[in-house]
Tab-separated table of C-alpha atoms in Angstrom:
chain	number	residue	atom	x	y	z
A	196	MET	CA	0.000	0.000	0.000
A	197	ALA	CA	1.501	3.333	-1.021
A	198	PRO	CA	1.521	6.111	1.590
A	199	LEU	CA	-0.790	9.048	0.963
A	200	ALA	CA	1.544	11.563	2.590
A	201	VAL	CA	5.149	11.317	3.696
A	202	SER	CA	6.747	13.406	6.433
A	203	GLU	CA	10.041	15.031	5.571
A	204	GLU	CA	12.682	14.176	8.184
A	205	HIS	CA	10.126	14.557	10.993
A	206	ARG	CA	9.598	18.222	10.097
A	207	VAL	CA	6.192	17.751	8.477
A	208	GLN	CA	3.354	16.287	10.506
A	209	HIS	CA	-0.033	15.087	9.312
A	210	HIS	CA	-2.930	14.840	11.776
A	211	LEU	CA	-6.131	12.858	11.197
A	212	SER	CA	-9.478	13.165	12.911
A	213	TRP	CA	-11.535	9.994	13.346
A	214	ASN	CA	-14.001	11.086	10.630
A	215	ALA	CA	-11.378	12.251	8.114
A	216	TRP	CA	-12.680	10.200	5.147
A	217	SER	CA	-15.463	11.614	2.997
A	218	PRO	CA	-18.710	9.581	3.018
A	219	ASP	CA	-17.918	7.957	-0.337
A	220	GLY	CA	-14.366	7.126	0.753
A	221	GLY	CA	-12.840	9.116	-2.085
A	222	LEU	CA	-11.216	11.975	-0.171
A	223	LEU	CA	-9.169	12.232	3.015
A	224	ALA	CA	-9.014	15.500	4.944
A	225	CYS	CA	-5.981	16.053	7.152
A	226	SER	CA	-4.232	18.767	9.091
A	227	THR	CA	-0.644	19.429	8.038
A	228	ASN	CA	2.203	21.825	8.783
A	229	ALA	CA	3.878	21.252	5.398
A	230	ARG	CA	3.482	24.924	4.374
A	231	ASP	CA	4.975	26.356	7.561
A	232	PRO	CA	6.216	24.391	10.581
A	233	ALA	CA	4.626	26.957	12.897
A	234	ASP	CA	1.108	26.630	11.435
A	235	VAL	CA	-1.309	23.766	10.833
A	236	ASP	CA	-3.434	23.951	7.670
A	237	VAL	CA	-6.110	21.649	6.229
A	238	ALA	CA	-5.491	19.705	3.012
A	239	VAL	CA	-7.499	17.128	1.065
A	240	LEU	CA	-5.969	14.049	-0.553
A	241	GLY	CA	-7.474	11.590	-3.003
A	242	ARG	CA	-7.316	7.837	-2.441
A	243	ASP	CA	-4.743	7.637	-5.226
A	244	GLY	CA	-2.465	10.070	-3.394
A	245	SER	CA	-3.410	13.060	-5.523
A	246	SER	CA	-3.751	16.352	-3.687
A	247	ALA	CA	-6.454	18.977	-4.006
A	248	GLY	CA	-4.135	21.435	-2.253
A	249	LEU	CA	-4.698	23.398	0.927
A	250	LEU	CA	-8.328	24.166	1.715
A	251	VAL	CA	-7.623	26.340	4.757
A	252	ALA	CA	-4.280	27.987	5.506
A	253	GLY	CA	-3.041	30.677	7.827
A	254	PRO	CA	-1.223	31.451	11.071
A	255	SER	CA	-3.317	29.148	13.264
A	256	TRP	CA	-3.832	25.522	14.220
A	257	HIS	CA	-6.640	24.096	12.050
A	258	VAL	CA	-8.395	20.800	12.767
A	259	THR	CA	-10.800	18.932	10.501
A	260	GLY	CA	-14.250	18.575	12.031
A	261	GLY	CA	-15.889	16.042	9.743
A	262	TRP	CA	-17.691	15.838	6.398
A	263	SER	CA	-21.337	16.663	5.892
A	264	PRO	CA	-23.487	13.576	5.145
A	265	ASP	CA	-23.688	14.529	1.455
A	266	GLY	CA	-19.894	14.921	1.253
A	267	LEU	CA	-20.110	18.455	-0.130
A	268	ARG	CA	-18.864	20.360	2.928
A	269	LEU	CA	-16.147	19.999	5.520
A	270	ALA	CA	-16.156	21.512	9.001
A	271	VAL	CA	-12.886	23.045	10.187
A	272	MET	CA	-11.975	24.276	13.673
A	273	ARG	CA	-9.532	27.176	13.939
A	274	VAL	CA	-7.864	27.020	17.354
A	275	ARG	CA	-6.897	30.320	18.975
A	276	ASP	CA	-6.180	28.617	22.300
A	277	ASN	CA	-7.665	25.840	24.437
A	278	LEU	CA	-10.644	27.985	25.429
A	279	ASP	CA	-11.235	29.883	22.189
A	280	GLN	CA	-12.023	28.398	18.765
A	281	ASP	CA	-13.722	29.445	15.540
A	282	LEU	CA	-15.634	27.185	13.133
A	283	LEU	CA	-15.532	27.346	9.358
A	284	VAL	CA	-17.401	25.441	6.668
A	285	VAL	CA	-15.416	24.652	3.529
A	286	GLU	CA	-16.617	23.374	0.145
A	287	PRO	CA	-13.716	21.285	-1.223
A	288	ALA	CA	-15.116	21.334	-4.766
A	289	THR	CA	-14.857	25.119	-4.992
A	290	GLY	CA	-12.450	25.997	-2.189
A	291	ASP	CA	-14.971	28.423	-0.705
A	292	SER	CA	-14.857	28.785	3.078
A	293	ARG	CA	-17.082	30.683	5.511
A	294	LEU	CA	-16.685	31.587	9.166
A	295	ILE	CA	-19.903	30.492	10.890
A	296	THR	CA	-19.223	31.390	14.537
A	297	PRO	CA	-19.052	34.806	16.247
A	298	THR	CA	-15.805	36.652	15.641
A	299	ASP	CA	-15.491	38.306	19.074
A	300	GLY	CA	-13.826	35.171	20.465
A	301	GLY	CA	-13.761	33.938	24.035
A	302	ALA	CA	-15.801	30.749	23.541
A	303	GLN	CA	-15.124	27.098	22.952
A	304	GLN	CA	-16.567	25.803	19.676
A	305	VAL	CA	-15.629	22.149	19.150
A	306	PRO	CA	-17.182	20.329	16.168
A	307	ALA	CA	-18.537	16.838	16.809
A	308	GLY	CA	-19.865	15.963	13.347
A	309	TRP	CA	-22.972	16.766	11.352
A	310	LEU	CA	-26.678	16.082	11.706
A	311	ALA	CA	-28.742	14.514	8.945
A	312	ASP	CA	-30.501	17.828	8.299
A	313	GLY	CA	-27.227	19.602	7.403
A	314	ARG	CA	-26.570	21.306	10.731
A	315	LEU	CA	-23.327	20.972	12.662
A	316	LEU	CA	-23.147	19.280	16.053
A	317	VAL	CA	-20.991	21.463	18.293
A	318	MET	CA	-19.769	21.435	21.888
A	319	SER	CA	-19.878	25.084	22.950
A	320	ASP	CA	-19.858	27.247	26.070
A	321	LEU	CA	-20.968	30.374	24.206
A	322	GLY	CA	-23.089	32.298	26.731
A	323	ARG	CA	-22.869	29.422	29.215
A	324	GLU	CA	-20.840	28.316	32.205
A	325	HIS	CA	-20.502	24.729	30.957
A	326	LEU	CA	-19.991	23.124	27.566
A	327	ALA	CA	-23.359	22.309	26.021
A	328	LEU	CA	-24.204	20.294	22.936
A	329	VAL	CA	-25.847	22.429	20.257
A	330	ALA	CA	-26.995	22.106	16.659
A	331	LEU	CA	-25.612	24.977	14.561
A	332	ASP	CA	-27.137	25.991	11.230
A	333	PRO	CA	-24.161	26.944	9.008
A	334	ALA	CA	-26.386	29.067	6.747
A	335	THR	CA	-28.069	31.251	9.373
A	336	GLY	CA	-25.971	30.795	12.518
A	337	ALA	CA	-29.079	29.722	14.424
A	338	ARG	CA	-28.407	27.464	17.404
A	339	GLU	CA	-30.624	24.818	18.973
A	340	VAL	CA	-29.698	23.191	22.262
A	341	VAL	CA	-29.420	19.400	22.082
A	342	ASP	CA	-28.302	18.956	25.681
A	343	ALA	CA	-27.298	21.591	28.240
A	344	PRO	CA	-26.650	19.789	31.541
A	345	ASP	CA	-25.441	21.449	34.745
A	346	ALA	CA	-22.025	20.045	33.872
A	347	SER	CA	-19.836	19.997	30.778
A	348	VAL	CA	-20.248	17.802	27.747
A	349	GLU	CA	-16.744	16.315	27.481
A	350	LEU	CA	-16.967	14.224	24.296
A	351	ALA	CA	-19.476	13.966	21.457
A	352	VAL	CA	-19.719	12.224	18.087
A	353	SER	CA	-22.259	11.944	15.293
A	354	SER	CA	-22.526	9.114	12.796
A	355	ALA	CA	-21.399	9.858	9.249
A	356	ASP	CA	-25.032	9.822	8.067
A	357	GLY	CA	-25.936	12.263	10.863
A	358	ARG	CA	-28.742	10.132	12.268
A	359	VAL	CA	-27.245	9.061	15.611
A	360	GLN	CA	-25.375	11.096	18.204
A	361	VAL	CA	-23.541	9.874	21.292
A	362	TRP	CA	-22.005	12.124	23.932
A	363	SER	CA	-20.482	12.029	27.399
A	364	VAL	CA	-21.195	14.401	30.299
A	365	ASN	CA	-18.742	14.876	33.167
A	366	GLU	CA	-20.787	14.904	36.355
A	367	GLY	CA	-18.767	15.132	39.555
A	368	GLY	CA	-15.770	13.394	38.012
A	369	TRP	CA	-17.812	10.510	36.580
A	370	SER	CA	-18.960	10.259	32.995
A	371	THR	CA	-22.567	9.756	31.975
A	372	LEU	CA	-22.994	8.476	28.436
A	373	ARG	CA	-26.025	9.792	26.549
A	374	TRP	CA	-27.295	9.034	23.064
A	375	GLY	CA	-30.045	10.090	20.716
A	376	GLY	CA	-30.925	11.056	17.190
A	377	ALA	CA	-33.693	12.504	15.085
A	378	ASN	CA	-36.262	11.540	17.711
A	379	GLY	CA	-34.399	13.185	20.593
A	380	ARG	CA	-32.478	11.680	23.479
A	381	ARG	CA	-33.027	7.944	23.753
A	382	GLY	CA	-31.087	6.974	26.828
A	383	GLU	CA	-28.161	7.374	29.168
A	384	ARG	CA	-25.775	5.249	31.178
A	385	VAL	CA	-23.678	6.231	34.193
A	386	LEU	CA	-20.221	4.744	33.644
A	387	TYR	CA	-18.933	4.971	37.254
A	388	GLY	CA	-15.648	5.888	35.635
A	389	VAL	CA	-14.345	8.256	32.979
A	390	CYS	CA	-15.067	8.099	29.245
A	391	GLU	CA	-11.661	8.619	27.652
A	392	ASP	CA	-12.598	8.178	23.991
A	393	LEU	CA	-15.761	7.767	21.942
A	394	VAL	CA	-16.540	6.731	18.353
A	395	VAL	CA	-19.624	5.687	16.385
A	396	SER	CA	-20.037	3.661	13.210
A	397	GLY	CA	-20.952	5.414	9.977
A	398	ASP	CA	-24.574	4.236	10.098
A	399	GLY	CA	-24.921	4.787	13.841
A	400	ALA	CA	-25.662	1.137	14.536
A	401	LEU	CA	-22.842	0.776	17.046
A	402	ALA	CA	-20.767	3.052	19.268
A	403	ALA	CA	-17.625	2.235	21.210
A	404	TYR	CA	-16.053	3.972	24.191
A	405	LEU	CA	-12.996	3.641	26.392
A	406	ARG	CA	-13.811	3.559	30.107
A	407	SER	CA	-11.227	4.035	32.825
A	408	SER	CA	-11.503	4.062	36.608
A	409	ALA	CA	-9.260	4.080	39.661
A	410	THR	CA	-10.146	0.494	40.593
A	411	GLU	CA	-10.246	-1.391	37.262
A	412	PRO	CA	-8.123	-1.722	34.146
A	413	ALA	CA	-9.121	0.375	31.135
A	414	GLN	CA	-12.029	-1.210	29.277
A	415	ILE	CA	-13.452	-0.903	25.768
A	416	TRP	CA	-17.245	-1.145	25.657
A	417	THR	CA	-19.711	-1.118	22.784
A	418	LEU	CA	-23.164	0.453	22.814
A	419	ASP	CA	-26.151	-0.278	20.621
A	420	PRO	CA	-27.874	3.144	20.459
A	421	ALA	CA	-31.134	1.590	19.254
A	422	THR	CA	-31.584	-0.648	22.296
A	423	GLY	CA	-29.182	0.795	24.881
A	424	ALA	CA	-27.479	-2.603	25.204
A	425	THR	CA	-23.771	-2.486	26.132
A	426	ARG	CA	-21.062	-5.090	25.920
A	427	LEU	CA	-17.521	-5.276	27.286
């Protein structure tokens, strides 16, 4: 198998998000510092190793935030610092990009995928004390709260088709796993430990999470969002 990108003497780094592949598997979005070692841009590569060039570039750290279900748009997070991020939507076919979050800064805006209706799923503390899970309309900027607990949403993912969402809430040092979809929240499970990582299959049929605690070895569990059944 030929490599898609090769680092040059450890100077160039390529970073992948878990949902870096486009829905049809034809394009791979990655963050790279090939242009300037001090910056991290976003590039798109074809499966054959061909490059569409840099989609987003500039003096910032940029992170890919997932493809829209139709594969026409890509979410990108521009990191100012750990507590301040901007979100952009990029159309790889044209290279057009738009800033879709407020420009006054001072808020966390972490993309967690897309919803089936074309809105972005975002973890944000804009106007709030804790990180909430919101649906953001990239066309109008309108926000709808998905979940705003009296604690922070620590992790969140959406299936590639946008129909199933799974997220984790940090409540008093323990994680509570919650899941839902087009019909709203379906269930939750207290982990009596900490959710360290979280992924979901492309069709939302299965999620997996890494659970750690002070009294047990780290464990990988699976969750069936349709039934709430879990398995170690």
